PDB file of C-alpha atoms in Angstrom:
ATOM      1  CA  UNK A   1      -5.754  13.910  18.478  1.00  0.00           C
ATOM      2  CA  UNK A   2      -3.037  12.864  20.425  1.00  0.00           C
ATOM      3  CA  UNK A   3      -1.310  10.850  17.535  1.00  0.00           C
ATOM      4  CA  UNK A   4       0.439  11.156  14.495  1.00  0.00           C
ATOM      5  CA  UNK A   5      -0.850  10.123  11.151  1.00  0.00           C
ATOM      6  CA  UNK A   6       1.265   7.082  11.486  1.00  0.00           C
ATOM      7  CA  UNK A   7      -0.338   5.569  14.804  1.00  0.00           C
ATOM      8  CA  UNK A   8      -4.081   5.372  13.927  1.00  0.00           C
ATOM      9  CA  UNK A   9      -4.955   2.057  14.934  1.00  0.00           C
ATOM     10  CA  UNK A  10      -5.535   0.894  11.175  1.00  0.00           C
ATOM     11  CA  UNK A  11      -1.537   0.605  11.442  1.00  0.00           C
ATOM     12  CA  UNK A  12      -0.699  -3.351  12.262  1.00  0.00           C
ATOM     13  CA  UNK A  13       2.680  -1.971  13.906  1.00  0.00           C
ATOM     14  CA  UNK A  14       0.733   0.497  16.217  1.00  0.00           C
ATOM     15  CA  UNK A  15      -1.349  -2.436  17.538  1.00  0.00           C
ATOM     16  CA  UNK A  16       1.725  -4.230  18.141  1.00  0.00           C
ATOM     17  CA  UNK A  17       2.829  -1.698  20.315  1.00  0.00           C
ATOM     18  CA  UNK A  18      -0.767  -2.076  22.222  1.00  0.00           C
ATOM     19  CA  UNK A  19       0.159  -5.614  22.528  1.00  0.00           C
ATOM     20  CA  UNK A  20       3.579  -4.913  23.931  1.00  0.00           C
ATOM     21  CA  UNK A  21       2.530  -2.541  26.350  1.00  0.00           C
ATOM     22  CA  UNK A  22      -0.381  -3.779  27.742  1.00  0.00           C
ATOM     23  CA  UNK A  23       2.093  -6.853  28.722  1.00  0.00           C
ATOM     24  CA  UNK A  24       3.863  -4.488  31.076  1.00  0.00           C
ATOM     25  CA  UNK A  25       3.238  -2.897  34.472  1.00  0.00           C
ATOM     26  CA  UNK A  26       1.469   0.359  34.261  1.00  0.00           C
ATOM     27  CA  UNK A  27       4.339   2.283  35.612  1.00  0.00           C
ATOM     28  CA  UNK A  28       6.229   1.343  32.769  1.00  0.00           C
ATOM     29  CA  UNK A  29       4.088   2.196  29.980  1.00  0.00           C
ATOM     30  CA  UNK A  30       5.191   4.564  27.287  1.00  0.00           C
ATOM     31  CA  UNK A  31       3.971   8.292  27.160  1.00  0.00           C
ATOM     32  CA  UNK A  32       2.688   7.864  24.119  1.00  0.00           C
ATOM     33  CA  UNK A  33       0.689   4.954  25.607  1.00  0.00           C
ATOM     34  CA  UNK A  34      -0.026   7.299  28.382  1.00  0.00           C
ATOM     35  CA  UNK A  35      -1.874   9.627  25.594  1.00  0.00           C
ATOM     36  CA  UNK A  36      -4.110   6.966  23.812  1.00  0.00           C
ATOM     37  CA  UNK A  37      -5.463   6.192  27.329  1.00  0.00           C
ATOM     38  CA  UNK A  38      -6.442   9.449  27.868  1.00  0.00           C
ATOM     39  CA  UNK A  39      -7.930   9.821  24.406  1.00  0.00           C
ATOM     40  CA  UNK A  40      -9.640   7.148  24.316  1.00  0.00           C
ATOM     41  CA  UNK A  41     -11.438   7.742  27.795  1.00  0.00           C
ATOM     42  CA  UNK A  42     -12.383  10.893  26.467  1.00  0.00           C
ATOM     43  CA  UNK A  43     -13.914   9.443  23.242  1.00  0.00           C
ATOM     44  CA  UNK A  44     -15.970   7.037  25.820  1.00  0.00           C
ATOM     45  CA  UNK A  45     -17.620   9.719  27.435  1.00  0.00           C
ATOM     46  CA  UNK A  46     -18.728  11.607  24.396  1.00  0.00           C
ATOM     47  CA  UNK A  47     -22.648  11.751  23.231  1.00  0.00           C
ATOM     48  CA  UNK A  48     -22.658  10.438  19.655  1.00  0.00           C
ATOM     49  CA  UNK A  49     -25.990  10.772  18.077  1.00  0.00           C
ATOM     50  CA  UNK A  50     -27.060   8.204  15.207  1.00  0.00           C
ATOM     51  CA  UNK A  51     -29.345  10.489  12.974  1.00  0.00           C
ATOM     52  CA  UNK A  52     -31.170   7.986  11.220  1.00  0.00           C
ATOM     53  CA  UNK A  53     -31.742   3.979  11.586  1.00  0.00           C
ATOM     54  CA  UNK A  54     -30.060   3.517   7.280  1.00  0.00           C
ATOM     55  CA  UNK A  55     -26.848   5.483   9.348  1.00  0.00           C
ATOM     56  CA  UNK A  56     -27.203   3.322  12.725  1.00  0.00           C
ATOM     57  CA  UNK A  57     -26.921  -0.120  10.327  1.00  0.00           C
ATOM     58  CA  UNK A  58     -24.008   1.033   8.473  1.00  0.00           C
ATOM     59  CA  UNK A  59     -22.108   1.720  11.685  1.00  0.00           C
ATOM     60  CA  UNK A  60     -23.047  -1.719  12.895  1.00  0.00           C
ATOM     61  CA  UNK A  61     -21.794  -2.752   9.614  1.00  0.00           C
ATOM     62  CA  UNK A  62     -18.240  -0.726  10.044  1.00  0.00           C
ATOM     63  CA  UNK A  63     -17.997  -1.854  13.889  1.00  0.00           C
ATOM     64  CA  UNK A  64     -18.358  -5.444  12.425  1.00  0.00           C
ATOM     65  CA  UNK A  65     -15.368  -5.091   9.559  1.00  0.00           C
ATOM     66  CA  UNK A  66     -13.398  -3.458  13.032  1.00  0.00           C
ATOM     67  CA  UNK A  67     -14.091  -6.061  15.050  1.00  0.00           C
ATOM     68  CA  UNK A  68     -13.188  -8.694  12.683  1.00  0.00           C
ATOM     69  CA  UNK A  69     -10.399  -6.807  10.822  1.00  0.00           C
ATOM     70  CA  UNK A  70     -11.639  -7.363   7.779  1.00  0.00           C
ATOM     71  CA  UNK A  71     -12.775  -5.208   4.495  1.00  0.00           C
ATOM     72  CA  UNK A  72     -15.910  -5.408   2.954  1.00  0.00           C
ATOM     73  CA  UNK A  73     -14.545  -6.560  -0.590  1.00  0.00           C
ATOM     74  CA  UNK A  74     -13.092  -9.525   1.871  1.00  0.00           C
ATOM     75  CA  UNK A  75     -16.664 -10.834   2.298  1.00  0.00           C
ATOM     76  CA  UNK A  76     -17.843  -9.816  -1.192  1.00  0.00           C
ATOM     77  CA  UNK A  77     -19.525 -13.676  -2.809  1.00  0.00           C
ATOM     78  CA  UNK A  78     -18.602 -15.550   0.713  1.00  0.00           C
ATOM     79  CA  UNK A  79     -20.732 -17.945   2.240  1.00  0.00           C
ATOM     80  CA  UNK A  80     -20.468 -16.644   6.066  1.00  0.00           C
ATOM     81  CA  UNK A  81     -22.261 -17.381   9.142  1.00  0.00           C
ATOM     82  CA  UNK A  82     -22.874 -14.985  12.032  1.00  0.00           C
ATOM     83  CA  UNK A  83     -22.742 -16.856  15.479  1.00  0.00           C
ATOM     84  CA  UNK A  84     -25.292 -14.835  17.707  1.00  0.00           C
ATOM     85  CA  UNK A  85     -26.681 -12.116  15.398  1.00  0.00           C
ATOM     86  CA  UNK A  86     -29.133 -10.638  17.482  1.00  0.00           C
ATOM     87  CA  UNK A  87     -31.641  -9.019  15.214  1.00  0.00           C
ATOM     88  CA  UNK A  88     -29.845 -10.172  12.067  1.00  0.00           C
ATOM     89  CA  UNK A  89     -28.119  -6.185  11.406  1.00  0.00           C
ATOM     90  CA  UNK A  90     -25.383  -7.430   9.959  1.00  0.00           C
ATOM     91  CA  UNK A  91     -26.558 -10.111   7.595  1.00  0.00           C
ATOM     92  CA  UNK A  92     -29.790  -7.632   6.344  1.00  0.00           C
ATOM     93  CA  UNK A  93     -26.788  -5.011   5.688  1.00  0.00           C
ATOM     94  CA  UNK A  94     -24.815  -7.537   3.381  1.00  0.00           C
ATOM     95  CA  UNK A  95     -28.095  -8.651   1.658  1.00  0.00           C
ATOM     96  CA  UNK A  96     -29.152  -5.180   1.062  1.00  0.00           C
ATOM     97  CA  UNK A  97     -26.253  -3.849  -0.330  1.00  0.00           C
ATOM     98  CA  UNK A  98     -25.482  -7.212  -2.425  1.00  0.00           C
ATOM     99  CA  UNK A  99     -22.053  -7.492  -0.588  1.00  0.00           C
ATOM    100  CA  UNK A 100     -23.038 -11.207  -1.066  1.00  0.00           C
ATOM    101  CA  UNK A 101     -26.066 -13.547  -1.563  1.00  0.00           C
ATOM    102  CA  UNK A 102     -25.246 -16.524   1.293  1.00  0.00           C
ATOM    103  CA  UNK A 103     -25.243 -14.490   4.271  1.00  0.00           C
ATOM    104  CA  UNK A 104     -26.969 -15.983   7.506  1.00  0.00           C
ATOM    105  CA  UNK A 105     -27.129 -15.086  11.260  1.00  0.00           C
ATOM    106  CA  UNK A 106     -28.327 -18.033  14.122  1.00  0.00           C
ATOM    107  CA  UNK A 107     -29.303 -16.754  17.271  1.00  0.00           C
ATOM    108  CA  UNK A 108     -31.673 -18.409  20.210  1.00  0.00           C
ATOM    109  CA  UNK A 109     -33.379 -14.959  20.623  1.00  0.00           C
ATOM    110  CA  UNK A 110     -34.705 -14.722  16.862  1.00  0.00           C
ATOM    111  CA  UNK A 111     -38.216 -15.562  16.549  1.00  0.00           C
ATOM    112  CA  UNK A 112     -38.895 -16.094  12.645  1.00  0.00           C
ATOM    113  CA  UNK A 113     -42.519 -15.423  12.862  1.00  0.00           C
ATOM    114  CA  UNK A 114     -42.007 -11.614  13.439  1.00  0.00           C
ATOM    115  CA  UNK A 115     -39.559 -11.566  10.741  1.00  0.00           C
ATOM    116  CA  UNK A 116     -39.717  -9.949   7.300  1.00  0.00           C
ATOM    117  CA  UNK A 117     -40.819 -12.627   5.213  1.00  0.00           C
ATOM    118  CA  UNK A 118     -37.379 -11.797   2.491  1.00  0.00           C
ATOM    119  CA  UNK A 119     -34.862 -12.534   6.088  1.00  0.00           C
ATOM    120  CA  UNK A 120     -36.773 -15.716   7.130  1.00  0.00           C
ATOM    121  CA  UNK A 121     -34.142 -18.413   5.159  1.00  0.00           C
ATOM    122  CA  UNK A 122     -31.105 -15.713   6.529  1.00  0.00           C
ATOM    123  CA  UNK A 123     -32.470 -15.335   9.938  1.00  0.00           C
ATOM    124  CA  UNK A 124     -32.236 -19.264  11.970  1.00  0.00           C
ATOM    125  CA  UNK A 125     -33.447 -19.315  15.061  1.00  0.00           C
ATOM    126  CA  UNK A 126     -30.999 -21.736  17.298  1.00  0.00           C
ATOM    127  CA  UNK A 127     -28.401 -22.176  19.519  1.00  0.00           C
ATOM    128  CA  UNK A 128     -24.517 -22.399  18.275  1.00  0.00           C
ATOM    129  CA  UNK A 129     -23.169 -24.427  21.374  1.00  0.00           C
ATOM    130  CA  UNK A 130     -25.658 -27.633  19.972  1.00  0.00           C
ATOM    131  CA  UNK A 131     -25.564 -27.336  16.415  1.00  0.00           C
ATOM    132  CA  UNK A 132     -24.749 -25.233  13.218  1.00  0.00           C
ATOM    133  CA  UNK A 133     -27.409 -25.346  10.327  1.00  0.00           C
ATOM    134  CA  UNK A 134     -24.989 -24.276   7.503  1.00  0.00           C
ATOM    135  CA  UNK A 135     -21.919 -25.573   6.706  1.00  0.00           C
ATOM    136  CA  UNK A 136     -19.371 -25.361   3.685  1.00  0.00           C
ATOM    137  CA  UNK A 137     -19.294 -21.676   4.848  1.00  0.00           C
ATOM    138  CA  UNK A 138     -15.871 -19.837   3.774  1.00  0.00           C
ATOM    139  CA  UNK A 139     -16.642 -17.160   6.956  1.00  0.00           C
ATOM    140  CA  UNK A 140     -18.036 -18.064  10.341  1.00  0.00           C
ATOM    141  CA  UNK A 141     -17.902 -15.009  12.318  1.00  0.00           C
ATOM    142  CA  UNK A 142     -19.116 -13.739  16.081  1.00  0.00           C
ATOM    143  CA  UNK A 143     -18.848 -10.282  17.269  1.00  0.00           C
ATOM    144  CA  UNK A 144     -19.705  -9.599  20.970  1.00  0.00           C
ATOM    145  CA  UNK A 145     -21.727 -12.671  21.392  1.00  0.00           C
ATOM    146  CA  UNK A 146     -19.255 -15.699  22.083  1.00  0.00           C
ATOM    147  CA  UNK A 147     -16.879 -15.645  24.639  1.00  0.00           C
ATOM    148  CA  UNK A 148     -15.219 -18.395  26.673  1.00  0.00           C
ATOM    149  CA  UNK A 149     -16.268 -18.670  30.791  1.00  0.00           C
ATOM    150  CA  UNK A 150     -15.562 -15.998  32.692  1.00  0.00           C
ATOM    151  CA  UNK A 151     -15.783 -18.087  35.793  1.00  0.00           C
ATOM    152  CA  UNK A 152     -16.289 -21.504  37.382  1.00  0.00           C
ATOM    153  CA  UNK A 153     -19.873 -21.137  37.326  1.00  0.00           C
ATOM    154  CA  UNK A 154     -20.415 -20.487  33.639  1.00  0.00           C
ATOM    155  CA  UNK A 155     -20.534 -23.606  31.716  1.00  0.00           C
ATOM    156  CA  UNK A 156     -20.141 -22.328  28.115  1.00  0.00           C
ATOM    157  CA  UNK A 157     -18.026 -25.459  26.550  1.00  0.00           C
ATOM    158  CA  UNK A 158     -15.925 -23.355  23.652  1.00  0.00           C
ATOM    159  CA  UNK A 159     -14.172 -26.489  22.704  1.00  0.00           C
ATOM    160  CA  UNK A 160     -16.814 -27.515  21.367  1.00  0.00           C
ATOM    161  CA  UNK A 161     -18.097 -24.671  19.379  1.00  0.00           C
ATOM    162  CA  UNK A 162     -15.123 -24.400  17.701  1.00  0.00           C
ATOM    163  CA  UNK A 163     -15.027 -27.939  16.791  1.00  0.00           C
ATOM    164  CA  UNK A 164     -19.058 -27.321  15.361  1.00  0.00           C
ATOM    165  CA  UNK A 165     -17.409 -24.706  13.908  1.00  0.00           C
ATOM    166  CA  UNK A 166     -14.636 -26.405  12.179  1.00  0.00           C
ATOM    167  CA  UNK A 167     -16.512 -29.118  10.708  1.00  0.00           C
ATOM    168  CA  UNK A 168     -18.713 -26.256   9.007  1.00  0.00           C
ATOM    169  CA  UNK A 169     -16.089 -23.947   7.089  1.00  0.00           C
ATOM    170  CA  UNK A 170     -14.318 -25.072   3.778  1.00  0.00           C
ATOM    171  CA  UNK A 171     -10.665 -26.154   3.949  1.00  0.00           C
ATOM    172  CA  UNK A 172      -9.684 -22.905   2.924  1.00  0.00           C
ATOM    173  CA  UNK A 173     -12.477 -21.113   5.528  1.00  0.00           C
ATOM    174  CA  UNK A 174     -11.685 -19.009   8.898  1.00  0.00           C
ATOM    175  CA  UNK A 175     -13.618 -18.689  11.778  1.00  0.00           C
ATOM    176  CA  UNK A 176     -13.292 -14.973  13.610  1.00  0.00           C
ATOM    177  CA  UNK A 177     -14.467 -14.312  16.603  1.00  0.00           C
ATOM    178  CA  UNK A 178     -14.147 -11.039  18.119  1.00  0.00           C
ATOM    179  CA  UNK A 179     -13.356  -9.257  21.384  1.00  0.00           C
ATOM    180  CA  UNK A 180     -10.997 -11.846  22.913  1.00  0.00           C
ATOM    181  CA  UNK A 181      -9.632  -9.341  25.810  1.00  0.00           C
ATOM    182  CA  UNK A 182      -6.300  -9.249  27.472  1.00  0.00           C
ATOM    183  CA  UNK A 183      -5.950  -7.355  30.654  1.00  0.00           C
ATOM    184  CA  UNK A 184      -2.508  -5.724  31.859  1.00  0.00           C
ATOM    185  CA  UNK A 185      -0.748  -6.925  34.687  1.00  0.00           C
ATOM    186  CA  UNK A 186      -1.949  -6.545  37.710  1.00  0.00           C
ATOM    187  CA  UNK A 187      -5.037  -5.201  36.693  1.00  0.00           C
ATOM    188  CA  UNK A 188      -7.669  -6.770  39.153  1.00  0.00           C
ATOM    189  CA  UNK A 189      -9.843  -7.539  35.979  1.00  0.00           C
ATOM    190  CA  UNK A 190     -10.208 -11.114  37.006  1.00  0.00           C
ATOM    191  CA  UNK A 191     -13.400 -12.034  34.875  1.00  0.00           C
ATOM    192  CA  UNK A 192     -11.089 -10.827  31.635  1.00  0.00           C
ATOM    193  CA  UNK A 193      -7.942 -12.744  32.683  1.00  0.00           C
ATOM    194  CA  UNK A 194     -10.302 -16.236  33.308  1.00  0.00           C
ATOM    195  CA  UNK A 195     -11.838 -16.059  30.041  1.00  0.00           C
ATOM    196  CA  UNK A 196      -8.739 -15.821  28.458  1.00  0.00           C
ATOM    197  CA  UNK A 197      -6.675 -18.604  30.112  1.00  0.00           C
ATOM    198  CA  UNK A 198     -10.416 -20.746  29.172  1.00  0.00           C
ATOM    199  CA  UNK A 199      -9.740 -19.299  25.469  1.00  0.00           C
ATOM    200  CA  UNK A 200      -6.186 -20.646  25.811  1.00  0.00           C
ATOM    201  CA  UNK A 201      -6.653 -23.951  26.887  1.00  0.00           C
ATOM    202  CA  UNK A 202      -9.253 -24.734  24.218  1.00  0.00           C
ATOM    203  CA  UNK A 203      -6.765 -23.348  21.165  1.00  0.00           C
ATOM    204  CA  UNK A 204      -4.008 -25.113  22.261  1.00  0.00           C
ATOM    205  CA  UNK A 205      -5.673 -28.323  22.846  1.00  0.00           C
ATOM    206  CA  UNK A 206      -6.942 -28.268  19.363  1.00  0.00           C
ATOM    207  CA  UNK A 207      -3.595 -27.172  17.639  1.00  0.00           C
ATOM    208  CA  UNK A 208      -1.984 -29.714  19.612  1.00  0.00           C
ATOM    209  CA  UNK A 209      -4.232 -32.115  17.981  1.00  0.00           C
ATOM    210  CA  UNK A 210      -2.907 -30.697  15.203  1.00  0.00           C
ATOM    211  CA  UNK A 211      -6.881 -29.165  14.143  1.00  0.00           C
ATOM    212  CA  UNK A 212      -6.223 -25.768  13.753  1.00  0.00           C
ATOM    213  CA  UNK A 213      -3.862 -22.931  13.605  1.00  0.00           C
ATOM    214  CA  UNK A 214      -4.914 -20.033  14.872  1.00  0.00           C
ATOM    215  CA  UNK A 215      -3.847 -15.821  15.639  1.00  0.00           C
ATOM    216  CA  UNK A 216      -4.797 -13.510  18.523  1.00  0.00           C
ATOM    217  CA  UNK A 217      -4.666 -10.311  16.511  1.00  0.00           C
ATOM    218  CA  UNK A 218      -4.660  -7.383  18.150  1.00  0.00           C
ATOM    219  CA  UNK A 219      -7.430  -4.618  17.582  1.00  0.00           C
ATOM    220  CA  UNK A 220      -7.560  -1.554  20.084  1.00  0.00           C
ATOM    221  CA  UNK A 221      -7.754  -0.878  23.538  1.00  0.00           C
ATOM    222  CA  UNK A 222     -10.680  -0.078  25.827  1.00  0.00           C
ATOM    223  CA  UNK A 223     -10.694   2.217  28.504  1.00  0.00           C
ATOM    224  CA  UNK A 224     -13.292   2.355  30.945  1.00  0.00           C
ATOM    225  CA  UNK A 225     -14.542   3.996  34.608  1.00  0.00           C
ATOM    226  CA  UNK A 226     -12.806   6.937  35.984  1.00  0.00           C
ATOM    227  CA  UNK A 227      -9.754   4.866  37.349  1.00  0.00           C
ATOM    228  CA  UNK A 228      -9.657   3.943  34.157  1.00  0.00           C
ATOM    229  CA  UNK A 229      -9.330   0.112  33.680  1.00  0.00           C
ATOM    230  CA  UNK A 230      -7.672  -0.906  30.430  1.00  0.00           C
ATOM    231  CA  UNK A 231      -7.524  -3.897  28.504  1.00  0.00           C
ATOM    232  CA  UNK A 232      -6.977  -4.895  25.124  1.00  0.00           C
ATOM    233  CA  UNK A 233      -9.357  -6.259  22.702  1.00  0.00           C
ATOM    234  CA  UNK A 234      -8.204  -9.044  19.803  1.00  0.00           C
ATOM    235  CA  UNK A 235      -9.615 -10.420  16.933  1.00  0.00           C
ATOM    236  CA  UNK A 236      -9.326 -14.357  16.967  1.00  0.00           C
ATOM    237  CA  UNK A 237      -8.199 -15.810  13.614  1.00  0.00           C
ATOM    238  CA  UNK A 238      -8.755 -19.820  13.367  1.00  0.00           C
ATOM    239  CA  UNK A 239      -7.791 -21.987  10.206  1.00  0.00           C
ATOM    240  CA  UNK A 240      -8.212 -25.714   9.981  1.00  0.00           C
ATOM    241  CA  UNK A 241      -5.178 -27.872   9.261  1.00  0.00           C
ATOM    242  CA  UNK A 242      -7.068 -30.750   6.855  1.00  0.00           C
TER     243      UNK A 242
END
């Protein structure tokens, strides 16, 4: 490891310092900046074997709190939501270890007919850009499955998931949705820096409107290719206002 005990990126001041660097030129980025590259490209190309599918879930499971920031006693009794679940991992994890009983995933790939009968009221097959089937939900969440355009020629209309979205958490709910990425300067990663300006534009029209207010937490970086390219990776926090 090329850190001390009081970097690991569980520490909300070390992801600050993510966040600060990645918002500078690469030739001015701090050693120890330098280092976290490097170990984290080595971490990407290492083999890691899953022994056994109980082990692969619970990683899911783990990736999921990462992604999101959150604990597992923070979803323990919440009514949450997953917003393109693909095979339903996560909400079959929380039902089988009785994190909580109102768990559900929506995704247009699900087909409920090859479904364990016990998932089939969890498990909804549909799509989240026309319509939500649950609402008074205290978490909606989306990890690696929602993202705003990454061009002109994808049409994905994030304002007005997040408004679908709002009208289906409580007053006191949050929406999370998880990578938003940040590219540094001059990085070339076009596809990363559109998506963001598109995730922008849709959060500040809405807390203009005075609908939300919202946090771009920081999570980790992610280093990839031999170059490397690196960007940073955020957890998006949303509250409603009424």
């Amino acid at each position: 490891m090329f850190l001390e005990d009081d970097t690991k990126i569980d520490n909300l001041e070390f992801r600050q310092f993510l966040a600060q660097q990645i918002a500078l030129p690469n030739e001015k980025w701090d050693q120890k900046f330098k280092q976290y590259i490097a170990q984290k490209q080595a971490e990407s190309l290492l083999d890691i074997s899953v022994p056994n599918l109980e082990r692969e879930q619970e990683l899911n499971f783990e990736r999921y709190l990462k992604f999101l920031d959150l604990r597992k006693e923070d979803l323990a009794n919440k009514k949450i939501l997953d917003l393109g679940c693909g095979e339903g991992d996560f909400v079959k994890f929380c039902l089988g270890h009785a994190i909580t009983r109102e768990v559900y995933g929506l995704d247009t790939g699900l087909e409920p007919e090859k479904l364990n009968s016990g998932f089939r009221k969890y498990l909804l097959q549909g799509n989240f850009e026309e319509k939500l089937p649950i609402d008074e939900l205290d978490y909606i969440i989306s990890v690696s499955a929602l993202d705003a355009p990454n061009s002109e020629e994808v049409t994905t209309n994030i304002r007005k998931i997040l408004i679908l979205a709002l009208m289906a958490i409580n007053i006191n709910g949050e929406i999370r949705i998880s990578p938003i990425r940040k590219a540094g300067i001059r990085s070339g990663l076009r596809t990363i820096e559109f998506s963001l300006k598109k995730w922008m534009e849709a959060l500040e029209n809405l807390s203009i409107k005075n609908l939300i207010d919202y946090e771009i937490r920081p999570l980790d970086i992610v280093v990839a290719g031999s170059k490397p390219d690196v960007w940073l990776e955020h957890v998006l926090i949303i509250k409603k206002r009424y």
